[in-house]
Coordinates of C-alpha atoms (C1' of nucleotides) in Angstrom, one line a residue:
Chain A
M145 CA -87.2 204.7 220.5
R146 CA -86.5 202.7 223.5
G147 CA -88.5 204.0 226.6
E148 CA -91.4 204.9 224.4
G149 CA -94.3 203.9 226.9
V150 CA -92.6 205.9 229.9
A151 CA -94.9 208.7 230.5
M152 CA -98.6 208.3 231.5
Q153 CA -98.2 207.8 235.3
G154 CA -101.8 209.0 236.3
K155 CA -103.9 206.1 236.2
D156 CA -105.6 206.9 233.3
R157 CA -107.6 203.5 233.4
G158 CA -110.6 203.4 231.2
R159 CA -109.5 202.8 228.0
G160 CA -106.7 201.2 226.6
S161 CA -104.2 202.8 228.7
G162 CA -102.4 200.5 231.1
S163 CA -100.1 199.3 228.4
L164 CA -98.9 199.5 224.8
V165 CA -101.0 196.1 224.0
S166 CA -104.0 197.1 225.9
R167 CA -103.9 200.6 223.6
V168 CA -103.3 199.0 220.5
G169 CA -105.6 196.1 221.0
E170 CA -108.3 198.3 221.7
S171 CA -107.5 200.6 218.7
L172 CA -108.1 197.6 216.4
R173 CA -111.1 196.6 218.4
Q174 CA -112.6 199.8 217.8
A175 CA -111.9 199.8 214.0
I176 CA -113.1 196.7 213.4
L177 CA -116.1 197.3 215.6
S178 CA -116.8 200.4 214.1
G179 CA -116.9 199.1 210.7
Q180 CA -113.8 200.7 209.5
Y181 CA -112.7 197.2 208.4
A182 CA -115.4 195.0 207.2
A183 CA -115.6 191.5 207.5
G184 CA -113.2 189.5 205.4
D185 CA -111.1 192.7 204.8
K186 CA -107.5 192.3 205.5
L187 CA -106.2 194.3 208.2
P188 CA -102.5 196.2 207.7
S189 CA -99.6 194.0 208.0
E190 CA -98.1 193.8 211.3
H191 CA -94.9 195.5 210.1
E192 CA -97.3 198.8 209.0
L193 CA -99.2 198.4 212.4
T194 CA -95.8 198.7 214.1
E195 CA -95.3 202.0 212.3
T196 CA -98.6 203.4 212.4
H197 CA -98.9 202.7 216.3
S198 CA -95.1 203.6 217.0
V199 CA -94.6 200.1 218.7
S200 CA -92.5 197.0 218.3
R201 CA -94.0 193.8 216.5
T202 CA -94.1 192.1 219.8
V203 CA -96.7 194.7 221.1
V204 CA -98.8 194.4 217.6
R205 CA -98.3 190.5 217.9
E206 CA -100.1 190.4 221.3
A207 CA -102.6 192.5 220.6
V208 CA -103.8 190.8 217.6
A209 CA -103.4 187.3 219.7
A210 CA -106.1 188.7 221.9
L211 CA -108.3 190.0 219.0
R212 CA -107.7 186.2 217.3
S213 CA -108.6 184.9 220.9
D214 CA -112.1 186.8 220.8
G215 CA -112.7 185.4 217.6
L216 CA -112.4 189.1 215.9
V217 CA -109.9 188.0 213.5
E218 CA -108.2 185.1 212.0
V219 CA -104.4 185.0 211.0
R220 CA -102.9 183.3 208.3
Q221 CA -99.2 182.6 207.8
G222 CA -97.9 184.5 204.7
A223 CA -101.2 186.2 204.0
G224 CA -102.1 188.5 206.8
I225 CA -104.6 189.2 209.1
F226 CA -108.2 188.9 208.3
V227 CA -111.5 190.2 209.8
I228 CA -113.4 187.0 210.6
S229 CA -116.0 186.8 207.8
P230 CA -118.8 184.5 208.5
D231 CA -119.8 184.9 204.9
P232 CA -118.5 182.2 202.7
A233 CA -119.2 184.3 199.8
L234 CA -116.2 186.6 200.8
S235 CA -113.7 184.1 202.4
G236 CA -113.0 181.2 200.4
R237 CA -115.9 178.8 200.0
K238 CA -114.6 175.9 201.6
V239 CA -116.9 175.5 204.8
D240 CA -119.6 175.8 202.5
K241 CA -122.9 175.6 203.9
A242 CA -121.8 174.6 208.0
R243 CA -120.9 178.3 208.5
V244 CA -123.2 180.3 206.5
A245 CA -125.4 181.2 209.7
S246 CA -122.6 182.7 211.6
D247 CA -124.4 185.9 211.6
L248 CA -127.9 184.1 213.0
E249 CA -125.2 182.3 215.3
V250 CA -124.1 185.5 217.1
L251 CA -127.5 186.7 217.3
E252 CA -128.6 183.5 218.9
I253 CA -126.5 183.5 221.5
R254 CA -126.9 187.3 221.9
T255 CA -130.8 187.2 222.3
P256 CA -131.0 185.6 225.8
V257 CA -127.9 187.7 226.9
E258 CA -129.5 190.8 226.0
I259 CA -133.0 190.1 227.1
E260 CA -131.3 189.3 230.3
A261 CA -129.3 192.5 230.2
A262 CA -132.5 194.6 229.8
G263 CA -134.7 193.2 232.5
L264 CA -131.4 193.6 234.8
A265 CA -131.0 197.1 233.4
A266 CA -134.4 197.9 234.5
L267 CA -134.2 196.7 237.7
R268 CA -130.6 198.0 238.5
R269 CA -129.8 200.9 236.2
S270 CA -128.6 204.3 238.0
P271 CA -129.7 207.5 237.0
A272 CA -126.8 208.7 235.2
Q273 CA -126.6 205.1 233.3
E274 CA -130.3 205.9 232.2
E275 CA -129.3 209.2 230.8
A276 CA -126.2 207.7 229.3
I277 CA -128.9 205.2 227.5
F278 CA -131.2 208.2 226.4
E279 CA -128.4 210.1 225.2
C280 CA -127.3 207.1 222.8
H281 CA -131.1 207.1 221.5
R282 CA -131.0 210.4 220.8
K283 CA -127.5 210.1 218.8
I284 CA -129.4 207.3 217.0
L285 CA -132.3 209.5 215.9
H286 CA -129.4 212.0 214.9
C287 CA -127.8 210.0 212.7
I288 CA -131.3 208.8 211.0
E289 CA -132.1 212.5 210.5
T290 CA -128.8 213.3 209.3
D291 CA -128.8 209.9 207.0
Q292 CA -126.0 208.7 208.5
S293 CA -125.2 205.1 209.3
I294 CA -126.6 204.1 212.7
R295 CA -124.2 201.1 213.2
E296 CA -121.9 202.6 215.4
A297 CA -124.4 204.2 217.4
D298 CA -126.7 201.4 217.6
L299 CA -124.0 199.1 218.9
E300 CA -123.3 201.9 221.8
L301 CA -126.7 202.2 222.9
H302 CA -126.8 198.1 223.2
V303 CA -123.4 198.5 225.4
A304 CA -124.9 201.5 227.3
I305 CA -127.9 198.8 228.4
A306 CA -125.3 196.2 229.0
E307 CA -123.5 198.5 231.4
A308 CA -126.6 199.8 233.3
T309 CA -126.8 195.8 234.4
N310 CA -123.9 196.8 236.7
N311 CA -122.5 193.7 235.8
P312 CA -119.4 194.2 233.6
L313 CA -119.6 190.5 232.2
F314 CA -122.5 191.7 229.9
K315 CA -120.6 194.6 228.4
H316 CA -117.9 192.4 227.8
F317 CA -119.6 189.7 226.2
L318 CA -121.1 192.5 223.6
E319 CA -117.7 193.6 223.1
S320 CA -116.4 190.3 222.2
Q321 CA -118.8 189.4 219.6
G322 CA -117.4 191.6 216.9
S323 CA -118.7 193.0 213.9
A324 CA -121.5 190.5 213.5
I325 CA -123.5 192.6 216.2
I326 CA -125.2 194.8 213.6
P327 CA -125.0 192.2 210.9
Q328 CA -126.9 194.3 208.1
S329 CA -124.3 196.9 208.1
R330 CA -121.9 195.0 205.7
L331 CA -124.7 193.6 203.5
V332 CA -126.7 196.2 202.6
P333 CA -125.2 198.6 200.4
E334 CA -125.7 202.4 201.1
T335 CA -128.6 202.8 198.4
R336 CA -132.6 202.8 198.7
T337 CA -132.5 205.7 201.1
A338 CA -136.3 205.8 201.4
E339 CA -136.6 202.6 202.4
Q340 CA -133.7 202.5 204.5
T341 CA -135.0 205.6 206.7
A342 CA -138.2 203.6 207.0
Y343 CA -136.0 200.6 208.4
R344 CA -134.0 202.8 210.6
K345 CA -137.1 204.3 212.0
L346 CA -138.6 201.1 212.9
I347 CA -135.4 200.2 215.1
H348 CA -135.7 203.7 216.5
R349 CA -139.3 202.8 217.5
E350 CA -138.4 199.2 219.0
H351 CA -135.3 200.9 220.9
E352 CA -137.8 203.0 222.3
A353 CA -139.8 200.6 224.1
I354 CA -137.0 199.0 225.5
I355 CA -135.8 202.5 226.8
V356 CA -139.1 203.1 228.3
A357 CA -139.2 200.2 230.0
I358 CA -135.9 200.2 231.6
S359 CA -136.6 203.7 232.5
D360 CA -139.9 202.5 234.1
R361 CA -137.9 199.9 236.1
D362 CA -140.3 197.6 234.3
D363 CA -138.0 194.5 234.0
Q364 CA -140.6 192.0 232.3
A365 CA -141.5 195.0 229.8
A366 CA -138.0 195.4 229.2
R367 CA -137.1 191.7 228.6
N368 CA -139.9 191.5 226.0
A369 CA -139.3 194.6 224.4
M370 CA -135.7 193.6 223.9
R371 CA -136.5 190.1 222.5
E372 CA -139.3 191.8 220.1
H373 CA -136.3 193.8 218.6
L374 CA -134.0 191.0 218.5
V375 CA -136.3 188.5 216.8
G376 CA -137.5 191.4 214.4
S377 CA -133.3 192.0 213.9
Q378 CA -133.3 188.0 213.1
A379 CA -136.1 188.3 210.7
R380 CA -135.0 191.1 208.9
Y381 CA -131.4 189.6 208.6
R382 CA -133.0 186.4 207.0
N383 CA -134.9 188.2 204.5
L384 CA -131.5 190.1 203.5
L385 CA -130.2 186.8 203.3
K386 CA -133.0 185.7 201.0
D387 CA -132.9 188.7 198.5
L388 CA -129.2 188.0 198.4
R389 CA -129.4 184.6 197.4
S390 CA -131.9 185.4 194.8
F391 CA -129.4 188.0 193.3
T392 CA -126.3 185.7 193.3
S393 CA -127.1 182.1 192.7
Chain B
M8 CA -82.8 176.0 220.2
R9 CA -83.6 177.7 216.9
G10 CA -85.7 175.3 215.0
E11 CA -88.0 174.2 217.7
G12 CA -91.2 174.0 216.2
V13 CA -90.4 172.2 213.3
A14 CA -92.1 169.1 213.3
M15 CA -95.9 168.5 213.2
Q16 CA -96.8 168.8 209.8
G17 CA -99.9 166.5 209.6
K18 CA -103.1 168.7 210.5
D19 CA -103.2 167.9 213.8
R20 CA -106.1 170.0 214.0
G21 CA -108.8 169.8 217.1
R22 CA -106.9 170.9 219.8
G23 CA -104.0 173.4 219.9
S24 CA -101.9 172.4 217.4
G25 CA -101.8 174.8 214.4
S26 CA -99.3 176.7 216.0
L27 CA -97.3 176.9 219.4
V28 CA -99.2 179.8 220.6
S29 CA -102.2 177.8 220.5
R30 CA -100.7 174.7 222.0
V31 CA -99.4 176.4 224.9
G32 CA -102.7 178.8 225.2
E33 CA -104.9 175.5 225.1
S34 CA -102.6 173.8 227.8
L35 CA -102.6 176.8 230.1
R36 CA -106.5 177.3 229.4
Q37 CA -107.3 173.6 230.5
A38 CA -105.0 174.3 233.6
I39 CA -107.3 177.0 234.7
L40 CA -110.8 175.5 233.7
S41 CA -109.6 171.9 235.1
G42 CA -109.2 173.7 238.7
Q43 CA -105.2 172.9 238.5
Y44 CA -104.7 176.6 239.3
A45 CA -107.4 177.8 241.6
A46 CA -108.7 181.4 241.4
G47 CA -106.0 183.5 243.0
D48 CA -103.2 181.4 242.2
K49 CA -100.1 182.3 240.6
L50 CA -99.1 180.8 237.4
P51 CA -95.4 179.8 236.8
S52 CA -93.5 182.6 235.7
E53 CA -92.9 183.5 231.9
H54 CA -89.6 182.3 232.2
E55 CA -90.8 178.7 233.8
L56 CA -93.8 178.3 231.2
T57 CA -90.7 179.1 228.7
E58 CA -88.8 175.9 230.0
T59 CA -91.7 173.5 230.6
H60 CA -93.2 173.9 227.3
S61 CA -89.8 174.3 225.4
V62 CA -91.1 177.3 223.6
S63 CA -89.6 181.2 223.5
R64 CA -90.9 183.8 225.7
T65 CA -92.4 185.3 222.4
V66 CA -94.9 182.3 222.6
V67 CA -95.7 182.4 226.1
R68 CA -96.3 185.8 226.1
E69 CA -98.9 185.5 223.2
A70 CA -100.6 182.7 224.8
V71 CA -101.0 184.7 228.0
A72 CA -102.3 187.8 226.1
A73 CA -105.2 185.5 224.7
L74 CA -106.0 184.3 228.2
R75 CA -105.8 188.0 229.5
S76 CA -108.4 189.1 226.9
D77 CA -110.5 186.3 227.9
G78 CA -110.5 187.9 231.4
L79 CA -108.9 184.6 232.4
V80 CA -105.8 186.0 233.9
E81 CA -104.6 189.0 235.2
V82 CA -100.7 189.8 234.9
R83 CA -98.8 192.4 237.1
Q84 CA -95.7 193.5 236.1
G85 CA -93.1 192.5 238.5
A86 CA -95.6 190.4 240.4
G87 CA -96.8 187.5 237.7
I88 CA -99.7 185.9 236.2
F89 CA -102.6 185.3 238.7
V90 CA -105.9 183.4 237.8
I91 CA -108.6 185.9 237.8
S92 CA -110.0 186.2 241.5
P93 CA -113.2 187.6 242.0
D94 CA -112.8 187.0 245.8
P95 CA -111.7 189.8 247.3
A96 CA -110.3 187.8 250.4
L97 CA -107.6 186.5 248.2
S98 CA -107.0 189.5 246.0
G99 CA -106.2 192.6 247.8
R100 CA -109.4 193.9 249.1
K101 CA -109.3 197.4 247.3
V102 CA -112.4 196.7 245.4
D103 CA -114.3 196.3 248.7
K104 CA -117.9 195.4 247.9
A105 CA -118.5 196.2 244.1
R106 CA -116.9 193.0 243.3
V107 CA -117.8 190.6 246.1
A108 CA -120.7 189.2 243.8
S109 CA -118.1 188.3 241.0
D110 CA -119.0 184.5 241.3
L111 CA -122.7 185.6 241.3
E112 CA -122.0 187.7 238.4
V113 CA -120.7 185.0 236.3
L114 CA -124.0 182.8 237.3
E115 CA -126.0 186.0 236.0
I116 CA -124.8 186.0 232.7
R117 CA -124.4 182.1 232.4
T118 CA -127.9 181.6 233.6
P119 CA -129.8 182.9 230.5
V120 CA -127.1 181.5 228.1
E121 CA -127.7 177.8 229.6
I122 CA -130.8 178.1 229.4
E123 CA -131.1 179.1 225.5
A124 CA -128.3 176.3 225.4
A125 CA -130.3 173.5 226.7
G126 CA -133.3 174.3 225.0
L127 CA -131.3 174.5 221.6
A128 CA -129.5 171.4 222.4
A129 CA -133.0 169.4 222.9
L130 CA -133.9 170.6 219.5
R131 CA -130.8 169.9 217.6
R132 CA -128.7 167.4 219.4
S133 CA -127.3 164.8 217.1
P134 CA -127.4 161.0 218.5
A135 CA -123.5 161.4 219.0
Q136 CA -124.0 164.4 221.1
E137 CA -127.0 163.0 223.1
E138 CA -124.4 160.2 223.7
A139 CA -121.7 162.5 225.0
I140 CA -123.7 164.1 227.1
F141 CA -125.0 160.7 228.8
E142 CA -121.4 159.6 229.0
C143 CA -120.4 162.8 230.9
H144 CA -123.5 162.0 233.2
R145 CA -122.5 158.7 234.0
K146 CA -118.7 160.2 234.3
I147 CA -120.1 162.3 237.3
L148 CA -121.9 159.6 238.8
H149 CA -118.8 157.9 239.2
C150 CA -116.9 160.7 240.5
I151 CA -119.5 160.8 243.3
E152 CA -119.3 157.1 243.9
T153 CA -115.6 157.2 244.2
D154 CA -116.0 160.2 246.3
Q155 CA -113.7 162.4 243.8
S156 CA -114.6 166.0 243.0
I157 CA -117.2 166.4 240.3
R158 CA -115.9 169.8 239.1
E159 CA -114.4 169.2 235.8
A160 CA -116.8 166.5 235.0
D161 CA -119.7 168.9 235.7
L162 CA -117.9 171.4 233.4
E163 CA -117.7 169.0 230.9
L164 CA -121.2 168.1 230.9
H165 CA -122.2 171.6 230.8
V166 CA -119.8 172.3 227.7
A167 CA -121.1 168.9 226.1
I168 CA -124.6 170.4 226.1
A169 CA -123.5 173.9 224.8
E170 CA -121.5 171.9 222.1
A171 CA -125.1 170.2 221.2
T172 CA -126.7 173.6 220.1
N173 CA -124.6 173.2 217.0
N174 CA -123.6 176.8 217.5
P175 CA -119.8 176.9 218.7
L176 CA -120.4 180.2 220.1
F177 CA -122.1 178.6 223.1
K178 CA -118.9 176.6 223.8
H179 CA -116.7 179.3 223.3
F180 CA -118.7 181.4 225.8
L181 CA -118.6 178.6 228.7
E182 CA -114.8 178.3 228.1
S183 CA -114.1 181.8 228.3
Q184 CA -115.9 182.3 231.8
G185 CA -113.0 180.2 233.1
S186 CA -112.9 179.0 236.7
A187 CA -115.5 180.6 238.2
I188 CA -118.1 178.1 236.3
I189 CA -118.0 175.7 239.3
P190 CA -117.8 178.4 242.0
Q191 CA -118.5 176.3 245.0
S192 CA -115.3 174.3 244.1
R193 CA -112.7 176.7 245.7
L194 CA -114.9 177.5 248.7
V195 CA -115.6 174.1 250.3
P196 CA -113.1 172.5 252.0
E197 CA -112.7 168.7 251.3
T198 CA -114.7 167.5 254.5
R199 CA -118.1 167.0 255.5
T200 CA -118.3 163.9 253.1
A201 CA -122.0 162.9 254.0
E202 CA -123.6 166.1 253.5
Q203 CA -121.2 166.7 250.4
T204 CA -122.2 163.3 249.0
A205 CA -126.0 164.4 249.4
Y206 CA -125.3 167.8 247.6
R207 CA -123.7 166.1 244.7
K208 CA -126.5 163.7 244.4
L209 CA -128.6 166.7 244.3
I210 CA -126.8 168.4 241.4
H211 CA -126.9 164.8 239.5
R212 CA -130.6 164.6 239.8
E213 CA -130.8 168.0 238.5
H214 CA -128.7 167.2 235.7
E215 CA -130.7 164.1 234.9
A216 CA -133.9 166.2 234.5
I217 CA -131.9 168.4 232.1
I218 CA -130.5 165.6 230.1
V219 CA -134.1 163.6 229.9
A220 CA -135.6 166.5 228.4
I221 CA -132.9 167.2 225.8
S222 CA -133.0 163.5 225.1
D223 CA -137.0 163.4 224.5
R224 CA -136.3 166.9 222.1
D225 CA -138.6 168.7 224.7
D226 CA -137.0 172.2 224.5
Q227 CA -139.5 173.7 227.0
A228 CA -138.6 170.8 229.7
A229 CA -135.2 171.5 228.8
R230 CA -135.0 175.1 229.4
N231 CA -137.1 174.9 232.9
A232 CA -134.8 172.1 234.2
M233 CA -131.6 173.8 233.3
R234 CA -133.1 177.2 234.8
E235 CA -133.8 175.2 237.9
H236 CA -130.4 173.9 238.2
L237 CA -128.7 177.2 237.8
V238 CA -131.1 178.8 240.3
G239 CA -130.5 176.3 242.6
S240 CA -126.8 176.7 242.0
Q241 CA -127.2 180.6 242.7
A242 CA -128.8 179.8 246.0
R243 CA -126.5 177.1 247.2
Y244 CA -123.9 179.4 246.5
R245 CA -125.4 182.3 248.3
N246 CA -125.9 179.9 251.2
L247 CA -122.0 179.4 251.1
L248 CA -121.0 183.0 251.1
K249 CA -123.2 183.3 254.5
D250 CA -121.7 180.8 256.2
L251 CA -118.4 182.1 255.3
R252 CA -119.1 185.5 256.5
S253 CA -120.2 184.0 260.0
F254 CA -116.6 182.5 260.3
T255 CA -114.8 185.2 259.1
S256 CA -116.4 188.4 260.3
Chain C
dT242 C1' -101.3 180.3 176.5
dC243 C1' -99.6 178.1 180.2
dA244 C1' -96.8 176.2 183.4
dT245 C1' -93.1 176.8 187.0
dC246 C1' -89.9 179.1 189.6
dA247 C1' -88.0 182.7 191.8
dC248 C1' -88.5 186.5 194.8
dA249 C1' -91.0 189.6 197.8
dC250 C1' -93.9 189.8 201.4
dA251 C1' -96.1 188.3 205.7
dT252 C1' -96.5 185.5 209.6
dG253 C1' -94.5 182.3 213.2
dT254 C1' -90.6 181.3 216.6
dA255 C1' -86.1 182.3 219.0
dT256 C1' -83.2 185.3 221.4
dG257 C1' -81.0 188.9 223.8
dA258 C1' -81.3 193.0 225.9
dC259 C1' -82.7 196.7 228.9
dA260 C1' -86.7 199.2 231.4
dA261 C1' -90.0 199.2 235.1
dA262 C1' -92.5 197.3 238.8
dT263 C1' -92.6 194.3 242.5
dT264 C1' -91.0 191.0 246.1
dC265 C1' -87.4 189.4 248.9
dT266 C1' -83.6 189.7 252.0
dC267 C1' -80.4 191.3 254.9
dG268 C1' -78.1 194.6 257.7
dG269 C1' -78.5 198.5 260.9
dA270 C1' -80.8 201.6 264.1
dT271 C1' -84.2 201.7 267.8
Chain D
dA160 C1' -85.9 191.1 269.5
dT161 C1' -88.4 194.7 266.1
dC162 C1' -88.7 197.7 262.7
dC163 C1' -87.2 199.8 258.5
dG164 C1' -84.9 200.9 254.8
dA165 C1' -81.7 200.2 250.5
dG166 C1' -80.4 197.0 247.5
dA167 C1' -80.6 192.5 245.0
dA168 C1' -83.3 189.4 242.6
dT169 C1' -87.4 188.3 240.1
dT170 C1' -90.9 189.1 237.1
dT171 C1' -93.5 191.5 233.7
dG172 C1' -93.3 195.2 229.6
dT173 C1' -90.9 196.5 225.4
dC174 C1' -87.9 196.8 221.7
dA175 C1' -84.5 195.0 218.3
dT176 C1' -82.9 191.7 215.0
dA177 C1' -82.7 187.0 213.0
dC178 C1' -84.2 183.3 210.7
dA179 C1' -88.0 179.7 209.5
dT180 C1' -92.0 179.0 207.0
dG181 C1' -96.0 179.7 204.2
dT182 C1' -98.3 182.7 200.3
dG183 C1' -98.9 185.3 196.5
dT184 C1' -97.4 187.0 192.2
dG185 C1' -95.0 188.3 188.2
dA186 C1' -91.0 187.1 184.9
dT187 C1' -89.4 183.5 182.3
dG188 C1' -89.5 179.9 179.0
dA189 C1' -91.6 176.1 176.3

DNA sequence: TCATCACACATGTATGACAAATTCTCGGAT
DNA sequence: ATCCGAGAATTTGTCATACATGTGTGATGA
């Protein structure tokens, strides 16, 4: 199994193609971002990853090292690789209160970045990027109508907006933040579809305001709409926390 | 050389102590952030790093993988490890114009984050954090008076402010941005001390406004002062670029 | 029932080998 | 002398194996 990474000459750049490490890393990153592994979950062992991806442990370890440095996973010798869990209820409650807010921490730093991204996107978007944003928006609507999770599509939309800034750092920033980007996804059970649908439609409307502003090249309106959306997310998340506390404690 | 990483039991946590990978990674990260290696520079080869740090190549490679994922370095097979160079004049000019602005790109995403950080720091700083900020400020003044580079001290001040938000993500963000954080450092030659000193004193004054506002717990003033500082940096950097262009082209 | 210990498993590090890409060097042809 | 190309040296990419160290778990025995 020596010359495994031989083929692939043509610059397939764009995803994780340049090296095996990039490919495995992107694969794991997507698996985490898409919610395949929730916060606190244990990833397959290095040995298993070695087999499922048909690469050596070296490659797996380097890929994991990258995730670790991005704060996406936490590796414990002898135990395994775990998706970072800001929620103390899931990961041993040693850090009792200082870490409770970590989902909010992510939201806190995301807010200024995404507001700026929306403003810049309004000023700089190309027609293709505008179309990509609308496409994501439609996708979310489709998910709502077919009653699927909007988690992935929601993330895609935000990434699409970041991409429309034409400053690659914005996209990179979002992708580094991990599963906490769409925080509520790992808290809400899949129940209460009526309430759930209303909630999703509200998000959809907030998105719409952002997108229309970007389409109109109105950067101030885009900033305001994005601010409202994120502040709304923050409020919704705080309410969720409150509900959870009244259940558990 | 088998049992090299045996010692070090006591939890020396705080820097890169938990694992050899963390130690080497932090060491390299600091070397880059402190300007020991400028953008475009080639780092020592993996073999050399193996010897200087007395670790195996495994460890070096994992540490470098982390830097790579943070966008701090770029690794080219057969060539070496290079500090990310946004400057097309230093790294082959294949990406002719799309990448010219990358220093500005960093500034562009830093701006909203640091403005928010200043505001949060004003609201949340502890007395110890306030003191740390003042200490950095004094350090910069000392550098100016003794005519040393303020690069490192400047970076430290910004990190100290980020730390005073009590949201670790802000610090992590700054440390991930790399050498481009203090962009002018690799453009200005060490000459023209008169003009240089005036320039540094201006920066010092801008810092002062930020710090006073944080000390006063006036978050709006802190935001405004930080905004002014960063906008000023951006303007100064654009001027530098213009000067350079008139020289080279 | 409960404490203890052994063992399986998981990650951490070291070492050596070969593949593949780049750079350097040197000798030959013009 | 200059240009050029072949090959050597260097450097990163990947694989395989071995051993060290930390974790969890279940069997064992009091």
